[in-house]
Every structure is written in structure tokens, then in C-alpha cells.
Amino acid sequence: MNAKSAINKEIFAPHDERMLGAVQVKRRTKKKIPFLATGGQGEYLTYICLSVTNKKPAQASITKVKQFEGSTSFVRRTQWMLEQLRQVNGIDPNRDSPEFDLLFENAFDQWVASTASEKCTFFQVLHHTCQRYLTDKKPEFINCQSKIMGGNSILHSAADSVTSAVQKASQALNERGERLGRTEEKTEELKNSAQQFAETAHKEPKANGNWTK
């Protein structure tokens, strides 16, 4: 069983929750150092986990989970409700970066994920969860690569395409209606002119120059 499956089974399942995603992290320092899966004595691993309750209405939360060196168990630390998340900062939208920041109502954490790929996957799950479970205040996602919100962007793009197609079709119908209207007007004018000509053609001139039937 991998670490994330073990966290879900040990930390969240007993509380009738399920883990949606997790990312292994270390705190950022001024001097960048390689990510170490394990450290010296007293070291621990940190995971930022996203979970949701099975009980309705479902509530999502972000939990800091730690595993101390030499232990096979995990410990639940700080937990925030998803509503408390104010901003997700991807640091660099132009490259794959493992660094990110999370801003909550009462906390601000700067992290480095184990890999940029793991961070990206976590961000995708986090963004989707925010869209699904938050109705009022959604956190701001800044400095994030477009692929992080890719699914949502695709849906928006498709919706925009449909809207554009409907607008174009409506415009075409309006223009066609206008053309038909003008054609009907011209037809009516021609009909009236023909009728007037026919009436005139059946008249005979009087001796005084006036026309009569």
C-alpha cells in the first residue's frame, strides 16, 4: 500500500471521509535544496491532503498530515475547511515548477512539492473540488499553468463555441428574414404596378382627351 492510500485508510476513512488528492511537500527556504523523501533523526514527511465527507451535504477540507521518521503511522495536524482557502499561487505560469503557496483566512504556507507533476495533479483536483463544492467564495488561482484548469477551460471553450454558433445562426436567420421581407415588398410593389398598368390598358380616350373605360 502506498503512502496516499495508507493516509486515506488511516486518517480519513475512520471519520467517514474520503481523500480526493494529496501532495508531498517541504517548506520552502531561501536556499533551494533538493527534495528529500526522508531526513535525519527527528525528521518527518508532510502531506497536504484534500478530502470530502461522505455525509450529505458534503464538506471539503484541506488537512496537513505528517509521518515521523521511523513510524509507519500518520498524524493529522492542521485542518482547514475549503471555504477558508483564499488563494492558490502556482508561482510560475510559464514552466513546470514544484513551488506553490496556499493562503487561508488565518494562515499562509509556502511549499515545494516532491515533483512539479505531483503539484500539477493536486492543483487540478483542488480546482475541480472548489468548483464543485463551493458556491459563494471560491479561492483565486494565480500564476497557474493553463493545463491546471484545462478541463474547465475546455468546457468554457465549448460553451463559447456553442454560444457563438447560436449567435451566428440567429444573425443569419435575421438577415434572411430581412431579405425575404424586402423581396415581399418588391413583389407587392410589382404586383401593384402591374395592376395599375392593366387598369390603364383597358381605358379608352374620350374626345376631350380624358380616359374612360
PDB file of C-alpha atoms in Angstrom:
ATOM      1  CA  MET A   1       0.000   0.000   0.000  1.00  0.00           C
ATOM      2  CA  ASN A   2       1.436   3.382  -0.990  1.00  0.00           C
ATOM      3  CA  ALA A   3       1.550   6.365   1.365  1.00  0.00           C
ATOM      4  CA  LYS A   4      -1.516   8.129  -0.011  1.00  0.00           C
ATOM      5  CA  SER A   5      -3.684   5.028   0.189  1.00  0.00           C
ATOM      6  CA  ALA A   6      -2.464   4.470   3.741  1.00  0.00           C
ATOM      7  CA  ILE A   7      -3.309   8.087   4.673  1.00  0.00           C
ATOM      8  CA  ASN A   8      -6.804   7.704   3.309  1.00  0.00           C
ATOM      9  CA  LYS A   9      -7.348   4.460   5.223  1.00  0.00           C
ATOM     10  CA  GLU A  10      -5.792   5.646   8.485  1.00  0.00           C
ATOM     11  CA  ILE A  11      -6.721   9.342   8.670  1.00  0.00           C
ATOM     12  CA  PHE A  12      -9.887   9.925   6.663  1.00  0.00           C
ATOM     13  CA  ALA A  13     -11.860   6.674   6.392  1.00  0.00           C
ATOM     14  CA  PRO A  14     -12.404   6.390  10.198  1.00  0.00           C
ATOM     15  CA  HIS A  15     -14.066   9.827  10.118  1.00  0.00           C
ATOM     16  CA  ASP A  16     -16.341   8.907   7.213  1.00  0.00           C
ATOM     17  CA  GLU A  17     -14.276  10.977   4.791  1.00  0.00           C
ATOM     18  CA  ARG A  18     -12.525  10.117   1.577  1.00  0.00           C
ATOM     19  CA  MET A  19      -9.309  11.626   0.302  1.00  0.00           C
ATOM     20  CA  LEU A  20      -9.541  13.203  -3.139  1.00  0.00           C
ATOM     21  CA  GLY A  21      -5.879  14.065  -3.574  1.00  0.00           C
ATOM     22  CA  ALA A  22      -2.622  14.686  -1.779  1.00  0.00           C
ATOM     23  CA  VAL A  23       0.798  16.155  -2.431  1.00  0.00           C
ATOM     24  CA  GLN A  24       4.007  15.507  -0.506  1.00  0.00           C
ATOM     25  CA  VAL A  25       5.689  18.790   0.403  1.00  0.00           C
ATOM     26  CA  LYS A  26       8.521  20.512   2.184  1.00  0.00           C
ATOM     27  CA  ARG A  27       8.578  24.092   3.361  1.00  0.00           C
ATOM     28  CA  ARG A  28      10.369  26.494   1.039  1.00  0.00           C
ATOM     29  CA  THR A  29      13.632  28.022   2.188  1.00  0.00           C
ATOM     30  CA  LYS A  30      15.687  30.881   0.765  1.00  0.00           C
ATOM     31  CA  LYS A  31      18.318  28.404  -0.353  1.00  0.00           C
ATOM     32  CA  LYS A  32      16.781  25.868  -2.662  1.00  0.00           C
ATOM     33  CA  ILE A  33      17.738  22.318  -1.791  1.00  0.00           C
ATOM     34  CA  PRO A  34      16.893  19.012  -3.470  1.00  0.00           C
ATOM     35  CA  PHE A  35      13.707  17.382  -2.242  1.00  0.00           C
ATOM     36  CA  LEU A  36      14.491  14.611   0.241  1.00  0.00           C
ATOM     37  CA  ALA A  37      11.965  11.843   0.786  1.00  0.00           C
ATOM     38  CA  THR A  38      13.463  11.126   4.208  1.00  0.00           C
ATOM     39  CA  GLY A  39      15.575  13.201   6.549  1.00  0.00           C
ATOM     40  CA  GLY A  40      17.746  12.788   9.601  1.00  0.00           C
ATOM     41  CA  GLN A  41      16.650  11.911  13.100  1.00  0.00           C
ATOM     42  CA  GLY A  42      13.541  13.785  14.115  1.00  0.00           C
ATOM     43  CA  GLU A  43      12.609  14.476  10.526  1.00  0.00           C
ATOM     44  CA  TYR A  44       9.141  13.882   9.162  1.00  0.00           C
ATOM     45  CA  LEU A  45       7.263  13.809   5.886  1.00  0.00           C
ATOM     46  CA  THR A  46       4.453  16.293   5.269  1.00  0.00           C
ATOM     47  CA  TYR A  47       1.424  15.783   3.052  1.00  0.00           C
ATOM     48  CA  ILE A  48      -1.203  18.336   2.098  1.00  0.00           C
ATOM     49  CA  CYS A  49      -4.412  16.363   1.649  1.00  0.00           C
ATOM     50  CA  LEU A  50      -7.753  17.266   0.135  1.00  0.00           C
ATOM     51  CA  SER A  51     -10.759  15.337   1.419  1.00  0.00           C
ATOM     52  CA  VAL A  52     -14.541  15.399   1.447  1.00  0.00           C
ATOM     53  CA  THR A  53     -17.103  13.975   3.835  1.00  0.00           C
ATOM     54  CA  ASN A  54     -19.321  11.122   2.721  1.00  0.00           C
ATOM     55  CA  LYS A  55     -22.205  12.554   4.715  1.00  0.00           C
ATOM     56  CA  LYS A  56     -24.501  14.970   2.882  1.00  0.00           C
ATOM     57  CA  PRO A  57     -24.224  17.845   2.467  1.00  0.00           C
ATOM     58  CA  ALA A  58     -20.604  17.078   1.592  1.00  0.00           C
ATOM     59  CA  GLN A  59     -17.946  19.320   3.081  1.00  0.00           C
ATOM     60  CA  ALA A  60     -14.420  19.529   1.691  1.00  0.00           C
ATOM     61  CA  SER A  61     -11.312  20.299   3.706  1.00  0.00           C
ATOM     62  CA  ILE A  62      -7.539  20.586   3.419  1.00  0.00           C
ATOM     63  CA  THR A  63      -5.506  18.754   6.041  1.00  0.00           C
ATOM     64  CA  LYS A  64      -1.817  18.749   6.887  1.00  0.00           C
ATOM     65  CA  VAL A  65      -0.715  15.187   7.642  1.00  0.00           C
ATOM     66  CA  LYS A  66       2.710  14.148   8.947  1.00  0.00           C
ATOM     67  CA  GLN A  67       4.627  10.916   9.184  1.00  0.00           C
ATOM     68  CA  PHE A  68       7.545  10.960  11.588  1.00  0.00           C
ATOM     69  CA  GLU A  69      10.749   9.138  10.821  1.00  0.00           C
ATOM     70  CA  GLY A  70      10.745   5.552  11.990  1.00  0.00           C
ATOM     71  CA  SER A  71       6.956   5.403  12.219  1.00  0.00           C
ATOM     72  CA  THR A  72       4.590   3.697   9.825  1.00  0.00           C
ATOM     73  CA  SER A  73       1.584   5.670  11.057  1.00  0.00           C
ATOM     74  CA  PHE A  74       0.360   9.117  10.089  1.00  0.00           C
ATOM     75  CA  VAL A  75      -0.703  12.029  12.269  1.00  0.00           C
ATOM     76  CA  ARG A  76      -3.388  14.571  11.441  1.00  0.00           C
ATOM     77  CA  ARG A  77      -2.203  18.109  12.068  1.00  0.00           C
ATOM     78  CA  THR A  78      -3.808  21.393  10.982  1.00  0.00           C
ATOM     79  CA  GLN A  79      -7.068  21.247   9.078  1.00  0.00           C
ATOM     80  CA  TRP A  80      -8.904  23.990   7.187  1.00  0.00           C
ATOM     81  CA  MET A  81     -12.334  23.951   5.648  1.00  0.00           C
ATOM     82  CA  LEU A  82     -12.163  24.551   1.919  1.00  0.00           C
ATOM     83  CA  GLU A  83     -14.200  27.750   2.426  1.00  0.00           C
ATOM     84  CA  GLN A  84     -11.221  29.179   4.328  1.00  0.00           C
ATOM     85  CA  LEU A  85      -8.927  28.897   1.325  1.00  0.00           C
ATOM     86  CA  ARG A  86      -8.492  32.323  -0.222  1.00  0.00           C
ATOM     87  CA  GLN A  87      -5.724  31.983  -2.790  1.00  0.00           C
ATOM     88  CA  VAL A  88      -3.709  29.306  -4.587  1.00  0.00           C
ATOM     89  CA  ASN A  89      -0.455  30.603  -6.061  1.00  0.00           C
ATOM     90  CA  GLY A  90       1.294  28.423  -8.641  1.00  0.00           C
ATOM     91  CA  ILE A  91       4.337  30.776  -8.572  1.00  0.00           C
ATOM     92  CA  ASP A  92       5.221  30.438 -12.280  1.00  0.00           C
ATOM     93  CA  PRO A  93       2.633  30.051 -15.076  1.00  0.00           C
ATOM     94  CA  ASN A  94       5.296  29.573 -17.760  1.00  0.00           C
ATOM     95  CA  ARG A  95       7.083  26.470 -16.545  1.00  0.00           C
ATOM     96  CA  ASP A  96       6.633  23.297 -14.526  1.00  0.00           C
ATOM     97  CA  SER A  97       7.502  24.374 -11.006  1.00  0.00           C
ATOM     98  CA  PRO A  98       7.075  22.348  -7.800  1.00  0.00           C
ATOM     99  CA  GLU A  99       6.660  25.513  -5.713  1.00  0.00           C
ATOM    100  CA  PHE A 100       3.310  26.863  -4.585  1.00  0.00           C
ATOM    101  CA  ASP A 101       1.638  28.928  -1.878  1.00  0.00           C
ATOM    102  CA  LEU A 102      -1.656  28.438  -0.060  1.00  0.00           C
ATOM    103  CA  LEU A 103      -3.340  31.419   1.577  1.00  0.00           C
ATOM    104  CA  PHE A 104      -6.069  30.748   4.143  1.00  0.00           C
ATOM    105  CA  GLU A 105      -8.101  33.125   6.291  1.00  0.00           C
ATOM    106  CA  ASN A 106      -5.698  32.700   9.183  1.00  0.00           C
ATOM    107  CA  ALA A 107      -2.587  31.102   7.678  1.00  0.00           C
ATOM    108  CA  PHE A 108      -0.105  31.358   4.838  1.00  0.00           C
ATOM    109  CA  ASP A 109       2.124  28.459   3.819  1.00  0.00           C
ATOM    110  CA  GLN A 110       4.893  28.282   1.210  1.00  0.00           C
ATOM    111  CA  TRP A 111       5.613  24.813  -0.097  1.00  0.00           C
ATOM    112  CA  VAL A 112       7.735  22.803  -2.511  1.00  0.00           C
ATOM    113  CA  ALA A 113       6.106  19.635  -3.836  1.00  0.00           C
ATOM    114  CA  SER A 114       8.096  16.450  -4.357  1.00  0.00           C
ATOM    115  CA  THR A 115       7.691  16.945  -8.124  1.00  0.00           C
ATOM    116  CA  ALA A 116       6.120  19.530 -10.411  1.00  0.00           C
ATOM    117  CA  SER A 117       3.913  16.774 -11.835  1.00  0.00           C
ATOM    118  CA  GLU A 118       2.529  15.882  -8.403  1.00  0.00           C
ATOM    119  CA  LYS A 119       1.799  19.542  -7.714  1.00  0.00           C
ATOM    120  CA  CYS A 120       0.010  19.884 -11.061  1.00  0.00           C
ATOM    121  CA  THR A 121      -2.170  16.846 -10.378  1.00  0.00           C
ATOM    122  CA  PHE A 122      -3.041  18.146  -6.911  1.00  0.00           C
ATOM    123  CA  PHE A 123      -3.902  21.594  -8.300  1.00  0.00           C
ATOM    124  CA  GLN A 124      -6.196  20.066 -10.904  1.00  0.00           C
ATOM    125  CA  VAL A 125      -8.073  18.100  -8.238  1.00  0.00           C
ATOM    126  CA  LEU A 126      -8.167  21.155  -5.943  1.00  0.00           C
ATOM    127  CA  HIS A 127      -9.537  23.424  -8.664  1.00  0.00           C
ATOM    128  CA  HIS A 128     -12.205  20.899  -9.638  1.00  0.00           C
ATOM    129  CA  THR A 129     -13.191  20.409  -5.979  1.00  0.00           C
ATOM    130  CA  CYS A 130     -13.523  24.166  -5.444  1.00  0.00           C
ATOM    131  CA  GLN A 131     -15.787  24.451  -8.472  1.00  0.00           C
ATOM    132  CA  ARG A 132     -17.927  21.544  -7.304  1.00  0.00           C
ATOM    133  CA  TYR A 133     -18.301  22.164  -3.579  1.00  0.00           C
ATOM    134  CA  LEU A 134     -18.001  25.945  -3.196  1.00  0.00           C
ATOM    135  CA  THR A 135     -20.906  28.089  -4.313  1.00  0.00           C
ATOM    136  CA  ASP A 136     -20.133  31.541  -2.920  1.00  0.00           C
ATOM    137  CA  LYS A 137     -16.487  32.322  -2.221  1.00  0.00           C
ATOM    138  CA  LYS A 138     -14.101  30.452  -4.464  1.00  0.00           C
ATOM    139  CA  PRO A 139     -10.337  30.849  -3.973  1.00  0.00           C
ATOM    140  CA  GLU A 140      -8.323  32.756  -6.527  1.00  0.00           C
ATOM    141  CA  PHE A 141      -5.914  30.678  -8.611  1.00  0.00           C
ATOM    142  CA  ILE A 142      -2.990  32.829  -9.730  1.00  0.00           C
ATOM    143  CA  ASN A 143       0.264  32.162 -11.598  1.00  0.00           C
ATOM    144  CA  CYS A 144      -1.024  28.741 -12.611  1.00  0.00           C
ATOM    145  CA  GLN A 145      -0.369  26.960 -15.883  1.00  0.00           C
ATOM    146  CA  SER A 146      -3.376  26.707 -18.194  1.00  0.00           C
ATOM    147  CA  LYS A 147      -3.312  22.898 -18.057  1.00  0.00           C
ATOM    148  CA  ILE A 148      -4.197  23.046 -14.362  1.00  0.00           C
ATOM    149  CA  MET A 149      -7.651  24.374 -15.243  1.00  0.00           C
ATOM    150  CA  GLY A 150      -7.617  22.532 -18.560  1.00  0.00           C
ATOM    151  CA  GLY A 151     -10.863  20.623 -18.152  1.00  0.00           C
ATOM    152  CA  ASN A 152     -12.712  23.721 -17.086  1.00  0.00           C
ATOM    153  CA  SER A 153     -11.171  25.745 -19.907  1.00  0.00           C
ATOM    154  CA  ILE A 154     -12.259  23.134 -22.415  1.00  0.00           C
ATOM    155  CA  LEU A 155     -15.821  23.302 -21.139  1.00  0.00           C
ATOM    156  CA  HIS A 156     -15.771  27.078 -21.288  1.00  0.00           C
ATOM    157  CA  SER A 157     -14.331  26.969 -24.784  1.00  0.00           C
ATOM    158  CA  ALA A 158     -17.026  24.537 -25.907  1.00  0.00           C
ATOM    159  CA  ALA A 159     -19.718  26.690 -24.326  1.00  0.00           C
ATOM    160  CA  ASP A 160     -18.300  29.767 -26.033  1.00  0.00           C
ATOM    161  CA  SER A 161     -18.272  27.926 -29.364  1.00  0.00           C
ATOM    162  CA  VAL A 162     -21.903  26.891 -28.952  1.00  0.00           C
ATOM    163  CA  THR A 163     -22.885  30.428 -27.984  1.00  0.00           C
ATOM    164  CA  SER A 164     -21.027  31.821 -30.976  1.00  0.00           C
ATOM    165  CA  ALA A 165     -22.701  29.318 -33.307  1.00  0.00           C
ATOM    166  CA  VAL A 166     -26.140  30.190 -31.936  1.00  0.00           C
ATOM    167  CA  GLN A 167     -25.453  33.892 -32.356  1.00  0.00           C
ATOM    168  CA  LYS A 168     -24.264  33.394 -35.936  1.00  0.00           C
ATOM    169  CA  ALA A 169     -27.294  31.252 -36.762  1.00  0.00           C
ATOM    170  CA  SER A 170     -29.624  33.830 -35.233  1.00  0.00           C
ATOM    171  CA  GLN A 171     -27.935  36.605 -37.189  1.00  0.00           C
ATOM    172  CA  ALA A 172     -28.203  34.590 -40.407  1.00  0.00           C
ATOM    173  CA  LEU A 173     -31.913  33.987 -39.799  1.00  0.00           C
ATOM    174  CA  ASN A 174     -32.483  37.667 -39.122  1.00  0.00           C
ATOM    175  CA  GLU A 175     -30.656  38.635 -42.281  1.00  0.00           C
ATOM    176  CA  ARG A 176     -32.639  36.055 -44.244  1.00  0.00           C
ATOM    177  CA  GLY A 177     -35.855  37.371 -42.769  1.00  0.00           C
ATOM    178  CA  GLU A 178     -34.895  40.897 -43.754  1.00  0.00           C
ATOM    179  CA  ARG A 179     -34.104  39.755 -47.301  1.00  0.00           C
ATOM    180  CA  LEU A 180     -37.424  37.910 -47.520  1.00  0.00           C
ATOM    181  CA  GLY A 181     -39.190  40.983 -46.202  1.00  0.00           C
ATOM    182  CA  ARG A 182     -37.569  43.177 -48.839  1.00  0.00           C
ATOM    183  CA  THR A 183     -38.423  40.616 -51.528  1.00  0.00           C
ATOM    184  CA  GLU A 184     -42.050  40.555 -50.423  1.00  0.00           C
ATOM    185  CA  GLU A 185     -42.165  44.349 -50.514  1.00  0.00           C
ATOM    186  CA  LYS A 186     -40.723  44.409 -54.018  1.00  0.00           C
ATOM    187  CA  THR A 187     -43.178  41.691 -55.113  1.00  0.00           C
ATOM    188  CA  GLU A 188     -46.068  43.706 -53.735  1.00  0.00           C
ATOM    189  CA  GLU A 189     -44.828  46.832 -55.485  1.00  0.00           C
ATOM    190  CA  LEU A 190     -44.516  44.962 -58.789  1.00  0.00           C
ATOM    191  CA  LYS A 191     -47.984  43.485 -58.300  1.00  0.00           C
ATOM    192  CA  ASN A 192     -49.481  46.920 -57.669  1.00  0.00           C
ATOM    193  CA  SER A 193     -47.684  48.370 -60.679  1.00  0.00           C
ATOM    194  CA  ALA A 194     -48.910  45.527 -62.908  1.00  0.00           C
ATOM    195  CA  GLN A 195     -52.452  46.007 -61.677  1.00  0.00           C
ATOM    196  CA  GLN A 196     -52.317  49.733 -62.337  1.00  0.00           C
ATOM    197  CA  PHE A 197     -50.929  49.100 -65.829  1.00  0.00           C
ATOM    198  CA  ALA A 198     -53.661  46.567 -66.549  1.00  0.00           C
ATOM    199  CA  GLU A 199     -56.360  49.002 -65.448  1.00  0.00           C
ATOM    200  CA  THR A 200     -54.849  51.750 -67.568  1.00  0.00           C
ATOM    201  CA  ALA A 201     -54.594  49.495 -70.621  1.00  0.00           C
ATOM    202  CA  HIS A 202     -58.342  48.817 -70.549  1.00  0.00           C
ATOM    203  CA  LYS A 203     -59.314  52.501 -70.650  1.00  0.00           C
ATOM    204  CA  GLU A 204     -60.285  54.333 -73.914  1.00  0.00           C
ATOM    205  CA  PRO A 205     -59.760  58.045 -74.554  1.00  0.00           C
ATOM    206  CA  LYS A 206     -62.754  60.405 -74.809  1.00  0.00           C
ATOM    207  CA  ALA A 207     -62.986  63.081 -77.394  1.00  0.00           C
ATOM    208  CA  ASN A 208     -61.915  65.729 -74.905  1.00  0.00           C
ATOM    209  CA  GLY A 209     -58.780  63.754 -74.111  1.00  0.00           C
ATOM    210  CA  ASN A 210     -59.988  62.190 -70.920  1.00  0.00           C
ATOM    211  CA  TRP A 211     -59.771  58.467 -70.364  1.00  0.00           C
ATOM    212  CA  THR A 212     -62.744  56.257 -69.833  1.00  0.00           C
ATOM    213  CA  LYS A 213     -63.457  52.567 -69.634  1.00  0.00           C
TER     214      LYS A 213
END
